[in-house]
Tab-separated table of C-alpha atoms in Angstrom:
chain	number	residue	atom	x	y	z
A	1	UNK	CA	-54.755	71.311	-0.283
A	2	UNK	CA	-55.959	73.815	0.974
A	3	UNK	CA	-59.706	73.906	2.465
A	4	UNK	CA	-61.912	76.837	2.245
A	5	UNK	CA	-61.538	77.621	6.104
A	6	UNK	CA	-58.203	78.440	5.196
A	7	UNK	CA	-58.503	80.101	1.919
A	8	UNK	CA	-61.110	82.233	4.242
A	9	UNK	CA	-58.629	82.538	7.182
A	10	UNK	CA	-56.049	84.086	4.604
A	11	UNK	CA	-58.605	86.236	2.802
A	12	UNK	CA	-59.281	87.948	5.999
A	13	UNK	CA	-55.673	88.897	6.757
A	14	UNK	CA	-54.873	90.416	3.621
A	15	UNK	CA	-57.671	92.474	4.398
A	16	UNK	CA	-56.210	93.418	7.470
A	17	UNK	CA	-53.356	94.351	7.173
A	18	UNK	CA	-54.131	96.590	4.052
A	19	UNK	CA	-56.510	98.272	6.282
A	20	UNK	CA	-53.553	98.285	8.556
A	21	UNK	CA	-51.115	99.884	6.402
A	22	UNK	CA	-53.882	102.630	5.337
A	23	UNK	CA	-54.089	103.278	8.645
A	24	UNK	CA	-50.248	103.930	9.423
A	25	UNK	CA	-50.136	106.086	6.534
A	26	UNK	CA	-53.263	108.446	7.999
A	27	UNK	CA	-50.698	108.250	11.097
A	28	UNK	CA	-47.459	109.542	9.364
A	29	UNK	CA	-49.491	111.956	6.773
A	30	UNK	CA	-50.772	113.976	10.398
A	31	UNK	CA	-47.562	112.946	12.267
A	32	UNK	CA	-46.157	115.424	9.061
A	33	UNK	CA	-48.376	118.109	9.693
A	34	UNK	CA	-47.582	118.580	13.192
A	35	UNK	CA	-45.536	122.083	13.999
A	36	UNK	CA	-43.905	122.235	17.267
A	37	UNK	CA	-43.027	125.499	18.800
A	38	UNK	CA	-39.280	125.980	19.385
A	39	UNK	CA	-38.652	123.491	16.588
A	40	UNK	CA	-37.577	123.770	13.097
A	41	UNK	CA	-39.964	121.126	11.472
A	42	UNK	CA	-39.567	120.098	6.856
A	43	UNK	CA	-42.987	122.642	5.525
A	44	UNK	CA	-43.308	120.053	2.977
A	45	UNK	CA	-44.781	116.699	4.598
A	46	UNK	CA	-45.535	114.514	1.005
A	47	UNK	CA	-41.171	113.442	1.621
A	48	UNK	CA	-42.456	111.504	4.785
A	49	UNK	CA	-46.179	110.241	3.132
A	50	UNK	CA	-43.735	109.033	0.541
A	51	UNK	CA	-41.622	106.973	2.238
A	52	UNK	CA	-44.433	106.313	4.713
A	53	UNK	CA	-45.611	104.578	1.382
A	54	UNK	CA	-43.131	102.569	0.880
A	55	UNK	CA	-42.682	100.937	4.325
A	56	UNK	CA	-46.489	100.189	4.307
A	57	UNK	CA	-46.195	98.239	1.122
A	58	UNK	CA	-43.748	96.557	2.187
A	59	UNK	CA	-45.240	95.777	6.014
A	60	UNK	CA	-47.633	93.313	3.371
A	61	UNK	CA	-45.426	90.692	3.458
A	62	UNK	CA	-44.131	91.569	7.465
A	63	UNK	CA	-46.377	88.379	7.858
A	64	UNK	CA	-44.343	86.001	6.017
A	65	UNK	CA	-40.947	88.631	5.233
A	66	UNK	CA	-40.410	90.158	8.704
A	67	UNK	CA	-36.765	90.897	8.201
A	68	UNK	CA	-36.744	92.238	4.987
A	69	UNK	CA	-40.061	94.939	6.037
A	70	UNK	CA	-38.027	95.349	9.072
A	71	UNK	CA	-35.070	96.573	6.606
A	72	UNK	CA	-36.868	98.566	4.315
A	73	UNK	CA	-38.566	100.299	7.586
A	74	UNK	CA	-35.487	101.293	8.896
A	75	UNK	CA	-34.259	102.918	5.827
A	76	UNK	CA	-37.170	104.585	5.618
A	77	UNK	CA	-36.952	106.291	8.896
A	78	UNK	CA	-33.859	106.791	8.564
A	79	UNK	CA	-34.378	108.698	5.455
A	80	UNK	CA	-37.600	110.539	7.048
A	81	UNK	CA	-35.754	111.791	9.999
A	82	UNK	CA	-32.693	112.824	8.453
A	83	UNK	CA	-35.143	115.513	6.934
A	84	UNK	CA	-35.532	117.540	10.108
A	85	UNK	CA	-38.688	115.015	11.331
A	86	UNK	CA	-38.944	115.004	14.803
A	87	UNK	CA	-39.050	111.243	15.302
A	88	UNK	CA	-43.163	111.196	17.178
A	89	UNK	CA	-45.236	108.296	17.690
A	90	UNK	CA	-46.985	109.159	14.476
A	91	UNK	CA	-44.539	108.499	12.597
A	92	UNK	CA	-42.749	106.057	14.085
A	93	UNK	CA	-45.501	103.563	13.599
A	94	UNK	CA	-44.481	101.939	10.340
A	95	UNK	CA	-40.926	101.239	12.411
A	96	UNK	CA	-42.607	100.007	15.141
A	97	UNK	CA	-45.162	97.652	13.076
A	98	UNK	CA	-42.613	95.864	11.523
A	99	UNK	CA	-40.293	95.009	14.862
A	100	UNK	CA	-43.835	93.541	16.595
A	101	UNK	CA	-43.540	90.711	13.430
A	102	UNK	CA	-39.610	90.919	13.651
A	103	UNK	CA	-40.034	90.210	17.439
A	104	UNK	CA	-43.479	87.851	16.800
A	105	UNK	CA	-42.254	85.744	13.808
A	106	UNK	CA	-38.487	85.419	15.115
A	107	UNK	CA	-36.231	84.621	17.320
A	108	UNK	CA	-34.926	86.720	20.657
A	109	UNK	CA	-31.507	87.090	19.492
A	110	UNK	CA	-32.869	88.863	15.809
A	111	UNK	CA	-35.006	90.909	17.842
A	112	UNK	CA	-33.007	92.395	19.547
A	113	UNK	CA	-30.134	92.458	17.118
A	114	UNK	CA	-33.341	94.436	15.036
A	115	UNK	CA	-34.693	96.382	17.663
A	116	UNK	CA	-31.108	97.878	18.761
A	117	UNK	CA	-30.338	98.407	15.251
A	118	UNK	CA	-33.728	100.649	14.360
A	119	UNK	CA	-33.215	102.471	18.202
A	120	UNK	CA	-29.299	103.900	16.644
A	121	UNK	CA	-30.858	104.244	13.394
A	122	UNK	CA	-33.513	106.585	14.486
A	123	UNK	CA	-31.804	108.202	17.279
A	124	UNK	CA	-28.430	109.394	15.166
A	125	UNK	CA	-30.783	110.648	12.085
A	126	UNK	CA	-32.220	112.369	14.523
A	127	UNK	CA	-29.802	114.088	15.262
A	128	UNK	CA	-27.409	114.594	13.087
A	129	UNK	CA	-29.843	116.751	11.169
A	130	UNK	CA	-30.728	119.152	14.376
A	131	UNK	CA	-27.219	118.734	16.638
A	132	UNK	CA	-28.752	121.422	19.496
A	133	UNK	CA	-30.171	120.542	22.278
A	134	UNK	CA	-33.907	121.379	21.346
A	135	UNK	CA	-36.399	118.808	22.584
A	136	UNK	CA	-33.415	116.513	22.635
A	137	UNK	CA	-35.074	113.781	25.293
A	138	UNK	CA	-38.122	113.833	22.584
A	139	UNK	CA	-35.345	112.970	19.884
A	140	UNK	CA	-33.678	110.334	22.351
A	141	UNK	CA	-34.852	108.379	24.862
A	142	UNK	CA	-38.583	109.457	23.048
A	143	UNK	CA	-37.356	106.548	20.212
A	144	UNK	CA	-36.188	103.973	22.769
A	145	UNK	CA	-39.506	104.403	24.372
A	146	UNK	CA	-41.586	104.197	21.494
A	147	UNK	CA	-39.492	101.014	19.709
A	148	UNK	CA	-39.386	98.978	23.053
A	149	UNK	CA	-42.847	98.436	23.127
A	150	UNK	CA	-43.511	96.505	19.442
A	151	UNK	CA	-40.574	94.010	20.380
A	152	UNK	CA	-41.713	93.161	23.864
A	153	UNK	CA	-45.340	92.900	21.978
A	154	UNK	CA	-44.208	90.644	20.133
A	155	UNK	CA	-41.862	88.790	21.966
A	156	UNK	CA	-44.984	87.643	24.387
A	157	UNK	CA	-47.088	86.881	21.062
A	158	UNK	CA	-44.390	84.422	20.445
A	159	UNK	CA	-44.192	83.404	23.629
A	160	UNK	CA	-48.127	82.394	23.495
A	161	UNK	CA	-48.280	80.991	20.281
A	162	UNK	CA	-45.206	78.334	21.029
A	163	UNK	CA	-47.243	77.745	24.089
A	164	UNK	CA	-50.513	76.976	22.606
A	165	UNK	CA	-48.645	75.084	20.195
A	166	UNK	CA	-47.054	72.132	22.762
A	167	UNK	CA	-50.038	72.531	24.757
A	168	UNK	CA	-51.705	71.241	21.099
A	169	UNK	CA	-48.808	69.414	20.423
A	170	UNK	CA	-49.358	67.305	23.776
A	171	UNK	CA	-52.454	67.035	23.318
A	172	UNK	CA	-52.173	65.518	20.009
A	173	UNK	CA	-49.779	63.507	21.939
A	174	UNK	CA	-52.162	61.948	24.662
A	175	UNK	CA	-54.285	61.372	22.061
A	176	UNK	CA	-52.162	58.736	20.276
A	177	UNK	CA	-51.075	57.568	23.331
A	178	UNK	CA	-55.217	57.012	24.636
A	179	UNK	CA	-55.034	55.577	21.595
A	180	UNK	CA	-52.201	52.813	21.342
A	181	UNK	CA	-53.061	52.092	25.695
A	182	UNK	CA	-56.589	51.314	24.528
A	183	UNK	CA	-54.854	49.091	21.502
A	184	UNK	CA	-52.835	47.486	23.484
A	185	UNK	CA	-55.371	46.136	26.313
A	186	UNK	CA	-57.760	44.959	23.564
A	187	UNK	CA	-54.806	42.844	22.677
A	188	UNK	CA	-53.526	41.685	25.804
A	189	UNK	CA	-57.418	40.982	27.277
A	190	UNK	CA	-58.110	38.905	23.691
A	191	UNK	CA	-54.954	36.984	24.694
A	192	UNK	CA	-56.049	36.325	27.762
A	193	UNK	CA	-59.711	34.919	26.772
A	194	UNK	CA	-57.864	32.614	24.095
A	195	UNK	CA	-55.538	31.348	26.883
A	196	UNK	CA	-58.651	30.395	29.561
A	197	UNK	CA	-60.283	28.973	26.538
A	198	UNK	CA	-57.325	26.759	25.747
A	199	UNK	CA	-56.807	25.610	29.105
A	200	UNK	CA	-59.886	24.763	29.425
A	201	UNK	CA	-60.971	23.024	26.208
A	202	UNK	CA	-57.926	21.010	26.204
A	203	UNK	CA	-57.827	20.314	29.753
A	204	UNK	CA	-61.504	18.910	29.789
A	205	UNK	CA	-61.407	17.194	26.513
A	206	UNK	CA	-58.601	15.554	27.168
A	207	UNK	CA	-60.027	14.253	30.380
A	208	UNK	CA	-63.147	13.370	28.900
A	209	UNK	CA	-61.572	11.700	26.182
A	210	UNK	CA	-59.384	9.797	28.366
A	211	UNK	CA	-62.953	8.674	30.247
A	212	UNK	CA	-64.588	7.943	26.677
A	213	UNK	CA	-62.151	5.722	25.760
A	214	UNK	CA	-61.420	3.585	29.443
A	215	UNK	CA	-65.182	3.194	29.432
A	216	UNK	CA	-65.729	1.567	26.206
A	217	UNK	CA	-62.658	-0.343	26.770
A	218	UNK	CA	-64.465	-1.978	30.482
A	219	UNK	CA	-68.214	-2.435	29.126
A	220	UNK	CA	-67.250	-5.755	27.724
A	221	UNK	CA	-65.700	-7.064	31.056
A	222	UNK	CA	-66.652	-4.859	34.324
A	223	UNK	CA	-70.279	-2.111	33.051
A	224	UNK	CA	-70.320	-1.634	36.779
A	225	UNK	CA	-66.694	0.686	35.813
A	226	UNK	CA	-67.244	1.259	32.735
A	227	UNK	CA	-71.014	3.110	34.186
A	228	UNK	CA	-68.796	4.859	37.022
A	229	UNK	CA	-66.184	6.107	34.533
A	230	UNK	CA	-69.320	7.384	32.639
A	231	UNK	CA	-70.900	9.331	35.281
A	232	UNK	CA	-67.436	10.925	35.798
A	233	UNK	CA	-67.887	12.156	31.963
A	234	UNK	CA	-70.772	14.167	32.712
A	235	UNK	CA	-69.149	15.708	35.673
A	236	UNK	CA	-66.231	16.130	33.237
A	237	UNK	CA	-68.291	17.742	30.545
A	238	UNK	CA	-71.156	20.058	32.910
A	239	UNK	CA	-67.455	21.674	34.533
A	240	UNK	CA	-66.342	22.291	31.136
A	241	UNK	CA	-69.250	23.906	30.394
A	242	UNK	CA	-69.207	25.853	33.698
A	243	UNK	CA	-65.978	26.842	32.739
A	244	UNK	CA	-65.975	28.759	29.604
A	245	UNK	CA	-69.076	29.843	30.451
A	246	UNK	CA	-67.054	32.144	33.318
A	247	UNK	CA	-64.505	32.806	30.932
A	248	UNK	CA	-66.891	33.417	28.531
A	249	UNK	CA	-68.481	36.011	30.827
A	250	UNK	CA	-65.474	38.647	30.362
A	251	UNK	CA	-66.939	39.309	27.356
A	252	UNK	CA	-70.447	40.719	28.673
A	253	UNK	CA	-71.325	44.195	28.938
A	254	UNK	CA	-70.642	46.117	32.434
A	255	UNK	CA	-74.300	47.442	32.278
A	256	UNK	CA	-75.681	43.541	32.065
A	257	UNK	CA	-77.184	43.150	35.052
A	258	UNK	CA	-79.163	40.053	34.295
A	259	UNK	CA	-76.172	38.030	33.781
A	260	UNK	CA	-75.779	35.101	36.047
A	261	UNK	CA	-72.712	36.036	38.741
A	262	UNK	CA	-69.208	34.385	38.044
A	263	UNK	CA	-67.804	32.197	40.207
A	264	UNK	CA	-64.183	33.057	41.465
A	265	UNK	CA	-60.903	32.027	39.167
A	266	UNK	CA	-59.773	28.735	39.994
A	267	UNK	CA	-56.255	28.397	42.287
A	268	UNK	CA	-54.089	26.091	44.023
A	269	UNK	CA	-57.371	25.709	47.134
A	270	UNK	CA	-58.349	23.038	44.048
A	271	UNK	CA	-55.659	21.265	42.933
A	272	UNK	CA	-57.389	18.751	45.172
A	273	UNK	CA	-60.536	17.807	42.729
A	274	UNK	CA	-57.655	18.459	39.948
A	275	UNK	CA	-55.892	15.472	40.832
A	276	UNK	CA	-58.911	13.532	41.142
A	277	UNK	CA	-60.215	14.537	37.436
A	278	UNK	CA	-57.581	13.007	35.891
A	279	UNK	CA	-57.355	10.569	38.416
A	280	UNK	CA	-61.148	9.011	36.943
A	281	UNK	CA	-59.129	9.310	33.387
A	282	UNK	CA	-56.683	6.611	34.571
A	283	UNK	CA	-54.003	9.099	35.513
A	284	UNK	CA	-52.558	8.911	38.931
A	285	UNK	CA	-50.631	12.017	40.294
A	286	UNK	CA	-49.106	12.874	42.913
A	287	UNK	CA	-48.362	15.915	44.988
A	288	UNK	CA	-45.399	17.136	46.801
A	289	UNK	CA	-45.796	20.470	48.982
A	290	UNK	CA	-41.770	21.273	50.554
A	291	UNK	CA	-42.154	24.798	52.680
A	292	UNK	CA	-44.685	26.605	54.541
A	293	UNK	CA	-47.660	27.343	52.094
A	294	UNK	CA	-47.814	30.677	51.752
A	295	UNK	CA	-50.831	32.709	50.466
A	296	UNK	CA	-50.660	33.950	46.990
A	297	UNK	CA	-51.636	36.686	44.938
A	298	UNK	CA	-55.314	35.724	42.596
A	299	UNK	CA	-53.307	36.392	39.238
A	300	UNK	CA	-50.215	34.442	40.225
A	301	UNK	CA	-52.362	31.684	42.393
A	302	UNK	CA	-54.598	31.005	38.471
A	303	UNK	CA	-51.504	31.359	37.129
A	304	UNK	CA	-50.112	27.848	39.195
A	305	UNK	CA	-53.129	26.278	38.354
A	306	UNK	CA	-53.442	26.715	35.140
A	307	UNK	CA	-50.274	25.377	34.167
A	308	UNK	CA	-50.791	22.520	36.644
A	309	UNK	CA	-53.978	21.858	34.802
A	310	UNK	CA	-51.490	22.323	30.854
A	311	UNK	CA	-49.268	20.203	32.182
A	312	UNK	CA	-50.706	17.682	33.310
A	313	UNK	CA	-52.858	17.835	30.080
A	314	UNK	CA	-50.412	17.296	27.931
A	315	UNK	CA	-49.469	14.329	30.036
A	316	UNK	CA	-52.374	12.614	29.459
A	317	UNK	CA	-52.395	13.531	25.991
A	318	UNK	CA	-49.267	12.872	24.997
A	319	UNK	CA	-46.912	11.262	27.763
A	320	UNK	CA	-47.008	6.769	27.918
A	321	UNK	CA	-46.425	6.496	31.095
A	322	UNK	CA	-50.062	5.969	33.883
A	323	UNK	CA	-47.707	8.447	36.488
A	324	UNK	CA	-47.334	12.370	37.045
A	325	UNK	CA	-45.356	14.277	39.525
A	326	UNK	CA	-46.731	17.543	40.608
A	327	UNK	CA	-44.084	19.302	43.601
A	328	UNK	CA	-45.004	23.092	45.235
A	329	UNK	CA	-41.658	24.600	46.765
A	330	UNK	CA	-42.672	27.637	48.837
A	331	UNK	CA	-39.601	29.525	49.363
A	332	UNK	CA	-39.580	33.444	50.995
A	333	UNK	CA	-40.347	35.416	47.976
A	334	UNK	CA	-40.581	33.000	45.261
A	335	UNK	CA	-42.915	29.545	44.570
A	336	UNK	CA	-41.275	26.943	42.759
A	337	UNK	CA	-43.282	23.892	41.083
A	338	UNK	CA	-42.589	21.438	38.750
A	339	UNK	CA	-44.538	18.720	36.806
A	340	UNK	CA	-42.659	15.390	35.931
A	341	UNK	CA	-44.371	12.381	34.406
A	342	UNK	CA	-42.404	8.722	33.924
A	343	UNK	CA	-43.128	8.643	30.229
A	344	UNK	CA	-40.446	5.485	28.783
A	345	UNK	CA	-37.408	6.568	26.346
A	346	UNK	CA	-39.504	6.901	23.394
A	347	UNK	CA	-41.958	8.789	24.529
A	348	UNK	CA	-39.243	11.480	25.774
A	349	UNK	CA	-38.782	11.466	21.987
A	350	UNK	CA	-42.119	12.751	21.060
A	351	UNK	CA	-43.818	14.449	24.079
A	352	UNK	CA	-41.510	18.136	23.269
A	353	UNK	CA	-42.697	18.074	20.016
A	354	UNK	CA	-46.171	16.987	20.912
A	355	UNK	CA	-46.111	19.787	23.346
A	356	UNK	CA	-44.827	22.431	22.064
A	357	UNK	CA	-47.919	24.012	20.627
A	358	UNK	CA	-50.166	27.064	22.398
A	359	UNK	CA	-50.265	24.859	25.123
A	360	UNK	CA	-46.215	25.759	26.247
A	361	UNK	CA	-46.658	28.947	24.853
A	362	UNK	CA	-49.456	29.801	26.775
A	363	UNK	CA	-47.793	28.332	30.465
A	364	UNK	CA	-44.696	30.899	29.170
A	365	UNK	CA	-46.710	33.995	28.279
A	366	UNK	CA	-48.825	33.131	31.701
A	367	UNK	CA	-45.495	32.797	33.829
A	368	UNK	CA	-43.772	35.551	32.092
A	369	UNK	CA	-47.510	37.888	32.283
A	370	UNK	CA	-46.962	37.540	36.775
A	371	UNK	CA	-43.613	38.087	36.582
A	372	UNK	CA	-41.861	34.624	36.831
A	373	UNK	CA	-40.298	31.680	34.015
A	374	UNK	CA	-40.869	28.502	33.256
A	375	UNK	CA	-38.958	25.289	31.267
A	376	UNK	CA	-39.732	22.582	29.905
A	377	UNK	CA	-37.904	19.077	28.323
A	378	UNK	CA	-36.989	16.197	28.428
A	379	UNK	CA	-35.469	14.655	31.522
A	380	UNK	CA	-31.783	12.830	31.522
A	381	UNK	CA	-33.430	9.823	33.583
A	382	UNK	CA	-36.337	10.057	31.180
A	383	UNK	CA	-40.030	11.553	30.865
A	384	UNK	CA	-40.533	15.178	30.257
A	385	UNK	CA	-40.678	17.881	32.911
A	386	UNK	CA	-42.299	21.295	32.854
A	387	UNK	CA	-40.722	23.472	35.601
A	388	UNK	CA	-41.853	27.349	36.860
A	389	UNK	CA	-40.727	29.769	39.405
A	390	UNK	CA	-44.126	32.274	39.865
A	391	UNK	CA	-43.124	35.326	42.521
A	392	UNK	CA	-45.631	35.177	45.401
A	393	UNK	CA	-47.448	38.297	43.886
A	394	UNK	CA	-48.025	40.090	40.675
A	395	UNK	CA	-45.128	42.084	39.907
A	396	UNK	CA	-46.374	45.547	38.187
A	397	UNK	CA	-45.366	46.787	34.736
A	398	UNK	CA	-43.083	48.817	35.529
A	399	UNK	CA	-41.709	46.416	37.771
A	400	UNK	CA	-42.078	43.085	34.908
A	401	UNK	CA	-40.370	46.164	32.382
A	402	UNK	CA	-37.068	45.936	34.576
A	403	UNK	CA	-37.243	42.514	35.812
A	404	UNK	CA	-34.404	40.138	33.409
């Protein structure tokens, strides 16, 4: 369905084409009336005008059918100059315009073929009727030079149109890529926030549930210890609120000046606090460090902390044993982390299914996001193990794509 602007543009082009055709017809008429001293030219001008009128009618379709219009123009020009007319620019004007449209609307090879054919036809017909040397340069070199002008102009117009089209295509492509990149960034940010919320909620709620259950059982026999666990439960829930506020805080607008400053993202330096939190819930966690501890990039540091946190949360929720081992092994370029629990054989069969939800999926996504890998599954000697290998520094996006 064409718009009003397109219809208006089409009408304007038709008006321009008709006006151009009438102007060319006037040029041919004036050229046929000219007389040159020392050169015999037909006295009647109507044959040239009639042939020019046929050419001008064909030129009305030159935008859409440039080859057909140029063929008609060459035939009429050959008929005109065969009668003895001198090939002046006025008489060549319709043929020049047809060659311009051929060069502008077709490829370079077609423009060269039609240009060479037009020059050959004009020069030969101009020489056949009058083989004398009268105005020989005007009948040979002149037409060649005049017919070269529209070919050059049409070629430049074609190249400019192709350049503008390529610029527009690049702009459209860049806009489409920009929108796609924005959607990917939004999806990645939503996934990151979902992982953070899951890790925070799952960890603190599991610890709080274990603390509350233990305190309930200790109230009748050891009320002092139960009160201590309830105090620790208050600390756990307060920590959960603080981390939730910090995680949701990334959704604040950048111009929000009234928002509280967010605390730094947790890392392995807070591992002792994490272990003590699980100890208050009745889970004994042993941490072993191998190799020389090396500084980690912020992304890897947060990933290592969250993986350990989620693994210990799964032990608290699904494991039947009372202990877990965390081993950190620093290498030259990677950090190896393993979290194992001493669950019984019965728990070994159920732990993978229980831990195979969003927690295990989130741990894998975190490891992959920094260029690492994660494995989880039952151990041959019993229990469950989560092991991951993380680079000491986060990989760039192009390195992540190249990584196996």
